Amino acid sequence: GQIGLTDFIFAHVKGQAKEIDIVKSEAALGLTITDNGAGYAFIKRIKEGSVIDRLKTLVKVGDHIE
């Protein structure tokens, strides 16, 4: 396929690993996780006002999930 004008392009830069504990206080965490095609899951989108959005200093779009 081709890259369209509305397609997302994510550049993943390896940084320092972090480990966080999250208390799920709502029905959903409010994030979309996808696969990068190389076997790694990453955060694609964070819903505004969600549990994860309140952790925006710790969790960001593009972060890999192990």
XYZ file of C-alpha atoms in Angstrom:
66
model
C 0.000 0.000 0.000
C 0.812 3.646 -0.159
C 0.932 6.251 2.565
C -2.049 8.579 2.291
C -2.493 12.147 3.473
C -4.517 11.038 6.497
C -2.265 8.113 7.519
C -0.348 8.126 10.792
C 3.415 7.623 10.744
C 5.023 6.705 14.054
C 8.773 6.902 14.609
C 9.828 4.774 17.557
C 12.969 5.870 19.341
C 14.281 3.555 22.014
C 14.470 5.303 25.341
C 14.782 4.336 28.951
C 12.366 1.601 30.016
C 9.750 2.490 32.605
C 7.427 0.403 34.706
C 4.180 1.791 36.049
C 1.254 0.392 38.032
C -2.220 1.506 36.987
C -5.416 1.168 39.009
C -8.312 0.626 36.619
C -11.054 2.791 38.131
C -13.312 2.904 35.055
C -14.661 0.348 32.556
C -11.907 1.188 30.044
C -8.395 2.594 30.346
C -8.922 4.831 27.315
C -6.097 3.805 25.036
C -5.787 2.142 21.657
C -2.988 -0.412 21.303
C -1.733 -1.707 17.966
C 1.106 -3.835 16.609
C 4.003 -2.294 14.699
C 4.380 -5.312 12.398
C 7.624 -6.392 14.068
C 6.003 -8.036 17.073
C 5.879 -5.013 19.383
C 2.691 -3.429 20.703
C 2.554 0.319 21.150
C 0.060 2.966 22.216
C -1.623 4.411 19.143
C -4.148 6.737 20.773
C -5.126 8.001 24.225
C -8.709 9.109 24.811
C -9.014 12.567 26.331
C -10.157 12.517 29.963
C -9.475 8.788 30.401
C -7.565 6.952 33.133
C -4.447 6.884 30.924
C -4.868 10.542 29.922
C -4.511 11.479 33.592
C -1.084 9.785 33.497
C 0.103 11.802 30.481
C 3.413 12.655 32.171
C 4.174 8.908 32.351
C 2.379 7.339 29.374
C 2.566 8.759 25.850
C 1.382 7.871 22.353
C 4.121 5.790 20.735
C 5.262 4.074 23.949
C 5.949 0.357 23.478
C 4.162 -2.094 25.747
C 5.869 -5.269 26.907
